[in-house]
Amino acid sequence: MGNKGFSGLCTVLCFASFMLSVHVVYGDLSYSVPEEMKRDAVIGNIAKDLGLDVRTLASRKARVDFEGTNKRYCEINLSTGDLITSERIDRENLCGKKPSCVLKIDLVLENPLELHRVSLHVQDVNDNSPKFKKSLIEMEIRESADRGNRFSIEEAHDADIGQNAVQRYILQKNENFILSVDSNKVELVLENILDREKKKEMNLLLTALDGGSPQRSGTVVIHVTVLDANDNAPVFSQAVYKASLPENSPVDTVVIKVSATDADEGVNGDVIYDFGHISDDDVNVFSIDTKTGEIKVTGVIDFEETSSFDMRVEAKDGLGLTSYAKVIIDVTDINDNAPVIHLKSLSNPVPENVSPGTEVGIINVQDRDSEKNGQVRCSIQQNVPFKLVPSIKNYYSVVSTGQLDRELVSDYNITITATDEGSPPLSSSKSVQLSVADINDNPPVFEEESYSAYVSENNKAGSTLCSVTARDPDWRQNGTVVYSLLAGEVNGAPVSSYVSVNGDTGVIHAVRSFDYEQLRSFKVQVMARDNGSPPLSSNVTVSVFISDVNDNCPQILYPAPEGNSFMTELVPKAAHGGSLVSKVIAVDADSGQNAWLSYHIVKSTDPGLFTIGVHSGEIRTQRDISEADSMKQNLIVAVKDNGQPSLSATCSMYLLISDNLAEVPELKDMSYDEKNSKLTSYLIIALVCVSTFFLTFIIIILGVRFCRRRKPRLLFDGAVAIPSAYLPPNYADVDGTGTLRSTYNYDAYLTTGSRTSDFKFVTSYNDNTLPADQTLRKSPSDFADSFEDLGVVGSVNPDNSQGICPWC
Ligand SMILES: *[C@@H]1O[C@H](CO)[C@@H](O)[C@H](O)[C@H]1NC(C)=O
Ligand SMILES: *[C@@H]1O[C@H](CO)[C@@H](O)[C@H](O)[C@H]1NC(C)=O
Ligand SMILES: *[C@@H]1O[C@H](CO)[C@@H](O)[C@H](O)[C@H]1NC(C)=O
Ligand SMILES: *[C@@H]1O[C@H](CO)[C@@H](O)[C@H](O)[C@H]1NC(C)=O
């Protein structure tokens, strides 16, 4: 029979109203198919009936699943959309005597997951003939039997149902018996009394006919023996015996005891029991004790296979007289089947950007037990962002409950547990592996907010400055970082002419040699981009700081370098010890220690007469000038910076101890050691004269103005030492020390880069006389260059540099 395989399917707890996102359509397809179709017979066209394109069936992986059986009765031909038979469908095997035989099929489509229920109504075909248990029935009837006495005959069986089952019987025409058939029994009815002397025995042919087309039939021969009077047939105590038997009852369990009594005495009254008609499947399940009529279990009682047995028992006495009774045994269910979880569909891998509530799979749970024993609850106990949403009957969809992040969790083991409601409950679990697919959702991130590189100037082109690193946790190309320079300018030139970045490693190289005096620092933007599509990127600033190397000699601004010209300072004869007579002014394009200048007199006409301030460059008398001192004094001053190693420059300074301009003609002698021609000397002398007169004139005018103001005032605040002889009379002693104030400021500016003041260059007391122009013309731009990078001084105002003249 095996019908329980279907009828006893699990009943799964179902919250039918809880239909969330699963696209389930109820029993929307129904086909009728005759049993015993040959393989590959077309049942119907699913594509057409669902209104789907045939191609979508293939792309959405259409397939069929069967409830409660491993057999696959039909398949879908994906190229035509036909539902075709793939295995013999035997209605009798599937459903036994059940009047309606429905095969339930789940049609699953993916993407989105969709479930259709297909009912396959299996139609009976008249493929079985009526059958009697034996081909010959022995029957013994007493001579004394009365007219109207009934003798039961075991009916014929036909595995088919309805019209195809046994419909009627035909008894061969005879003198004594007619046939009586009602729903339960087939009986011979005695119509004419038997006469043993006339006829001791007779054969009657009984034919059973079904109603199918073509009609099928089965026959049995009833052999009737006429006995002497006074014989009695056994009589069962009940016409129908009913018993209830728990499934899995052990062998030898007594199910029921039937009994029949016989009115005869002696051997004639001994009753022997046996089974009458019994289906082939049940033959070995029970045994009957021929003597006692006890029915015992001899085989496996499985509720899921057979939930009730319907048998005939026969009692026969010593004379061979028989009678029949029915035994109906109902099997009761025991919770002996754990739920089984089937994974019907799974979107694997699932992209990490799926929104919460997306279904990723469908599971089906089956429990072969019935009622409570087959009611199942399903759940996911772990702490995973997935839950089960009950769908129709025994289906659940696996739905995401939160945002997935492959970078945090890339694989899930989802354990689904199903428990039935039997007592004790049975449960089972299934592990579902789900991978999360990458989405390019992380931009590369630099390990540091910004990078700094330090490099000494005069570096080699190609040297490594620093390296940047960005991390991207995405997968494969979505996490592969490529570095590049962002376009930009440094000092008006493209940034790529300064540095380059290795796209794979992020190492930044210098493209050229840097000059600190030109460029002290610059910034470049480096971009890290992944290879995703679309790519994500981030930017970082790399600051390159160039450090100074002592590669510039001090540059002497005043006095002008030897050879180019020659300058003379006048020292009043009355100068006291400590008087400021002049000042050497030098700059160094380097910075810091490399530009920290010190001044030394390396050679002098009279070593004891003048000293120089080591850091100020101020030349002072060391003692009072005496008449004995030579009028012409010559100093060679070396200016050194403090770099490692230090660089130096030297200059000569000519000092003329004199109050009297008339002595100036002798100046020519001061350049005795120079190669100047006499003509040059005269020219210079002439110039000095002219400018001296001119200066005197200005001094007088200024003197007048000064006198009006009454109060002495500093004429210049960041200036070069002016030979005191040319100062207004009240100036030299302004601070009572015979020195000029503020004269050291200039050096301070140069070395500290103070932002407090523009540079002010004094072109000396007479532009015409002294070639200060030449020296100074170059300087402002030099300074400007070296300070521009610091952003301190934008420019030197040329007007300023002229306007500093103290006489203005
Ligand atoms: C599907 O049907 C087509 C056309 O009838 C046939 O050629 C093909 O072999 C069938 N495919 C399968 C898998 O049965
Ligand atoms: C998931 O299960 C598989 C097989 O059962 C196992 O190899 C793997 O380690 C498990 N992964 C996690 C994250 O538990
Ligand atoms: C990278 O991300 C994109 C979406 O952003 C995705 O389609 C692709 O499959 C990912 N690549 C890998 C190798 O995971
Ligand atoms: C990086 O800079 C480039 C060029 O300025 C710009 O297009 C891009 O949007 C920037 N990326 C980020 C993440 O700021």
PDB file of C-alpha atoms and ligand atoms in Angstrom, residues 486 537-539, ligand 4:
ATOM      1  CA  LEU A 486      47.547  64.601  -8.097  1.00  0.00           C
ATOM      2  CA  SER A 537      39.953  56.913  -3.611  1.00  0.00           C
ATOM      3  CA  SER A 538      41.377  59.075  -0.918  1.00  0.00           C
ATOM      4  CA  ASN A 539      43.977  61.779  -0.912  1.00  0.00           C
TER       5      ASN A 539
HETATM    6  C1  LIG B   4      41.171  63.690  -4.307  1.00  0.00           C
HETATM    7  O1  LIG B   4      41.523  64.767  -5.148  1.00  0.00           O
HETATM    8  C2  LIG B   4      40.964  64.688  -6.457  1.00  0.00           C
HETATM    9  C3  LIG B   4      41.529  65.825  -7.264  1.00  0.00           C
HETATM   10  O2  LIG B   4      41.427  67.027  -6.560  1.00  0.00           O
HETATM   11  C4  LIG B   4      39.454  64.793  -6.349  1.00  0.00           C
HETATM   12  O3  LIG B   4      38.876  64.644  -7.625  1.00  0.00           O
HETATM   13  C5  LIG B   4      38.970  63.664  -5.468  1.00  0.00           C
HETATM   14  O4  LIG B   4      37.586  63.802  -5.266  1.00  0.00           O
HETATM   15  C6  LIG B   4      39.669  63.706  -4.130  1.00  0.00           C
HETATM   16  N1  LIG B   4      39.270  62.555  -3.381  1.00  0.00           N
HETATM   17  C7  LIG B   4      38.859  62.650  -2.118  1.00  0.00           C
HETATM   18  C8  LIG B   4      38.463  61.391  -1.488  1.00  0.00           C
HETATM   19  O5  LIG B   4      38.793  63.707  -1.523  1.00  0.00           O
END
